[in-house]
Amino acid sequence: MKLCVPGERLCSTEDCIPGTGTYLRHGYIFASLAGYVLRKNEGEEVTSINPRFAKVHILYVGSTPLKDRFRGTIRKEDVRATEKDKVETYKSFRPGDIVLAKVISLGDVQSNYLLTTAENELGVVVAHSEAGVQMVPISWCEMQCPRTHAKEFRKVARVQPEYLQA
């Protein structure tokens, strides 16, 4: 286990997801408390982003949690149904987002499953701001932090009422 102090840069947001006792700044995760760094592999949904695709871990099929981890890829052209050539992947997803997606095919050995969010009901359902607060959707392409009021681009899912839990 690694000991860290406040202000210490821990890792890139492309490699890790921030947790309790951390903050984000300029694409990196920093310690806000002194203590030991705990790295977890569970709960990573969107794991990495590049201009061509987002890599994800598939955690559920419908409402059934999976015992094994499956990997998937959302290609740039599968993010939305219209204006596919104007999609910017980093404006649609961020590492740590929880995304509702649909399997469109079995991919290759590296990506396992190809996924799509090209429907109004598909996209980001949970995202956290740099302040670590769960953001609220304000449009189909933006979410806002309720604490700092900062806005961030996302491909927001229009979640159907029957899937919302109080």
CSV table of C-alpha atoms in Angstrom, one decimal:
chain,number,residue,atom,x,y,z
A,1,MET,CA,0.0,0.0,0.0
A,2,LYS,CA,1.2,3.5,-0.9
A,3,LEU,CA,1.2,6.3,1.7
A,4,CYS,CA,0.1,9.7,0.3
A,5,VAL,CA,-0.2,13.3,1.6
A,6,PRO,CA,-2.6,16.1,0.7
A,7,GLY,CA,-1.8,17.6,-2.7
A,8,GLU,CA,0.1,14.6,-3.9
A,9,ARG,CA,-0.7,13.7,-7.5
A,10,LEU,CA,-1.9,10.0,-7.5
A,11,CYS,CA,-2.7,9.2,-11.2
A,12,SER,CA,-4.4,10.3,-14.4
A,13,THR,CA,-8.2,10.4,-14.7
A,14,GLU,CA,-7.7,8.1,-17.8
A,15,ASP,CA,-6.2,5.4,-15.5
A,16,CYS,CA,-8.2,5.8,-12.3
A,17,ILE,CA,-11.5,7.0,-10.9
A,18,PRO,CA,-11.5,9.4,-8.0
A,19,GLY,CA,-12.8,8.3,-4.7
A,20,THR,CA,-13.3,9.6,-1.2
A,21,GLY,CA,-10.4,11.9,-0.1
A,22,THR,CA,-9.4,12.9,-3.6
A,23,TYR,CA,-10.0,15.8,-6.0
A,24,LEU,CA,-9.6,16.3,-9.7
A,25,ARG,CA,-7.4,19.0,-11.3
A,26,HIS,CA,-6.3,19.3,-14.9
A,27,GLY,CA,-6.9,15.6,-15.8
A,28,TYR,CA,-5.2,14.2,-12.7
A,29,ILE,CA,-6.4,12.8,-9.3
A,30,PHE,CA,-4.8,14.4,-6.2
A,31,ALA,CA,-5.0,13.3,-2.5
A,32,SER,CA,-7.0,15.7,-0.3
A,33,LEU,CA,-6.2,13.7,2.9
A,34,ALA,CA,-3.2,11.9,4.3
A,35,GLY,CA,-3.5,8.1,4.2
A,36,TYR,CA,-3.1,5.0,2.1
A,37,VAL,CA,-4.1,4.8,-1.5
A,38,LEU,CA,-6.7,2.1,-2.1
A,39,ARG,CA,-7.1,1.0,-5.7
A,40,LYS,CA,-10.3,-0.8,-6.6
A,41,ASN,CA,-11.2,-2.4,-9.9
A,42,GLU,CA,-14.9,-2.7,-9.2
A,43,GLY,CA,-17.4,-0.1,-10.1
A,44,GLU,CA,-15.4,1.2,-13.1
A,45,GLU,CA,-17.9,1.8,-15.9
A,46,VAL,CA,-16.4,4.0,-18.5
A,47,THR,CA,-12.8,3.1,-18.1
A,48,SER,CA,-11.0,5.1,-20.9
A,49,ILE,CA,-11.8,7.6,-23.6
A,50,ASN,CA,-10.0,8.4,-26.8
A,51,PRO,CA,-11.2,10.3,-29.9
A,52,ARG,CA,-12.4,7.1,-31.6
A,53,PHE,CA,-14.2,5.2,-28.8
A,54,ALA,CA,-14.9,4.7,-25.1
A,55,LYS,CA,-14.0,1.5,-23.4
A,56,VAL,CA,-16.4,0.3,-20.7
A,57,HIS,CA,-17.0,-2.5,-18.3
A,58,ILE,CA,-20.4,-4.2,-18.6
A,59,LEU,CA,-21.8,-4.6,-15.1
A,60,TYR,CA,-25.4,-5.5,-15.7
A,61,VAL,CA,-27.6,-7.1,-18.4
A,62,GLY,CA,-31.0,-5.6,-17.8
A,63,SER,CA,-31.5,-5.6,-14.1
A,64,THR,CA,-29.2,-8.7,-13.6
A,65,PRO,CA,-25.7,-8.0,-12.1
A,66,LEU,CA,-23.0,-10.0,-13.8
A,67,LYS,CA,-20.7,-12.2,-11.8
A,68,ASP,CA,-17.8,-11.8,-14.3
A,69,ARG,CA,-16.6,-8.6,-15.8
A,70,PHE,CA,-17.2,-8.1,-19.5
A,71,ARG,CA,-15.6,-5.4,-21.6
A,72,GLY,CA,-17.3,-3.3,-24.3
A,73,THR,CA,-16.6,-0.5,-26.7
A,74,ILE,CA,-18.7,2.4,-27.7
A,75,ARG,CA,-17.4,3.6,-31.1
A,76,LYS,CA,-17.6,7.3,-32.0
A,77,GLU,CA,-20.1,6.5,-34.7
A,78,ASP,CA,-22.4,4.6,-32.2
A,79,VAL,CA,-22.7,7.4,-29.7
A,80,ARG,CA,-25.8,9.1,-31.3
A,81,ALA,CA,-28.1,8.5,-34.2
A,82,THR,CA,-27.7,11.9,-35.9
A,83,GLU,CA,-24.7,14.0,-36.8
A,84,LYS,CA,-22.4,11.1,-36.3
A,85,ASP,CA,-19.5,12.9,-37.9
A,86,LYS,CA,-19.7,15.7,-35.3
A,87,VAL,CA,-19.5,13.4,-32.2
A,88,GLU,CA,-16.6,14.2,-29.9
A,89,THR,CA,-16.2,11.2,-27.6
A,90,TYR,CA,-14.7,13.1,-24.7
A,91,LYS,CA,-17.8,15.4,-24.7
A,92,SER,CA,-20.1,12.3,-24.5
A,93,PHE,CA,-18.5,10.2,-21.7
A,94,ARG,CA,-15.9,10.5,-19.0
A,95,PRO,CA,-14.1,7.8,-16.9
A,96,GLY,CA,-16.3,6.7,-14.1
A,97,ASP,CA,-19.6,7.6,-15.8
A,98,ILE,CA,-22.4,5.0,-15.6
A,99,VAL,CA,-23.8,4.5,-19.0
A,100,LEU,CA,-27.0,2.8,-20.3
A,101,ALA,CA,-26.1,1.1,-23.6
A,102,LYS,CA,-27.3,-1.6,-25.9
A,103,VAL,CA,-25.2,-4.4,-27.3
A,104,ILE,CA,-25.1,-4.2,-31.1
A,105,SER,CA,-22.6,-7.0,-31.9
A,106,LEU,CA,-19.9,-9.3,-30.6
A,107,GLY,CA,-16.7,-7.4,-31.3
A,108,ASP,CA,-13.1,-8.6,-31.7
A,109,VAL,CA,-10.9,-10.3,-29.1
A,110,GLN,CA,-9.8,-6.9,-27.6
A,111,SER,CA,-13.1,-5.1,-27.3
A,112,ASN,CA,-15.4,-8.1,-26.7
A,113,TYR,CA,-18.8,-6.4,-27.2
A,114,LEU,CA,-19.7,-3.4,-29.4
A,115,LEU,CA,-22.3,-1.1,-27.8
A,116,THR,CA,-24.4,1.8,-28.9
A,117,THR,CA,-26.0,4.8,-27.1
A,118,ALA,CA,-27.6,6.0,-30.3
A,119,GLU,CA,-31.1,6.2,-28.9
A,120,ASN,CA,-32.7,8.9,-26.7
A,121,GLU,CA,-33.1,6.5,-23.8
A,122,LEU,CA,-29.4,5.5,-23.9
A,123,GLY,CA,-26.3,7.4,-22.6
A,124,VAL,CA,-24.9,8.6,-19.3
A,125,VAL,CA,-27.2,8.1,-16.4
A,126,VAL,CA,-24.8,8.9,-13.5
A,127,ALA,CA,-21.8,11.2,-13.7
A,128,HIS,CA,-19.8,13.0,-11.0
A,129,SER,CA,-18.3,16.5,-11.3
A,130,GLU,CA,-14.7,17.4,-10.5
A,131,ALA,CA,-16.0,18.3,-7.0
A,132,GLY,CA,-17.1,14.7,-6.6
A,133,VAL,CA,-20.8,15.5,-6.6
A,134,GLN,CA,-23.3,13.6,-8.6
A,135,MET,CA,-24.4,15.8,-11.5
A,136,VAL,CA,-27.9,16.5,-12.7
A,137,PRO,CA,-28.9,16.4,-16.4
A,138,ILE,CA,-29.9,19.8,-17.8
A,139,SER,CA,-30.3,18.9,-21.5
A,140,TRP,CA,-29.6,16.0,-23.8
A,141,CYS,CA,-26.0,17.0,-24.0
A,142,GLU,CA,-25.1,18.6,-20.6
A,143,MET,CA,-25.0,17.9,-16.9
A,144,GLN,CA,-24.5,20.3,-14.1
A,145,CYS,CA,-22.8,20.1,-10.7
A,146,PRO,CA,-25.4,21.2,-8.0
A,147,ARG,CA,-22.6,22.4,-5.7
A,148,THR,CA,-20.4,24.4,-8.1
A,149,HIS,CA,-22.9,24.9,-10.9
A,150,ALA,CA,-20.2,23.9,-13.4
A,151,LYS,CA,-21.6,22.4,-16.6
A,152,GLU,CA,-20.0,19.4,-18.4
A,153,PHE,CA,-20.9,17.9,-21.8
A,154,ARG,CA,-22.3,14.3,-21.8
A,155,LYS,CA,-24.5,12.2,-24.0
A,156,VAL,CA,-27.3,12.2,-21.5
A,157,ALA,CA,-29.8,9.3,-21.4
A,158,ARG,CA,-33.5,10.2,-21.2
A,159,VAL,CA,-34.2,7.6,-18.4
A,160,GLN,CA,-37.8,6.2,-18.5
A,161,PRO,CA,-39.8,6.8,-15.3
A,162,GLU,CA,-40.2,3.1,-14.6
A,163,TYR,CA,-36.4,2.8,-14.3
A,164,LEU,CA,-36.0,5.6,-11.8
A,165,GLN,CA,-35.7,4.7,-8.1
A,166,ALA,CA,-36.5,7.0,-5.3
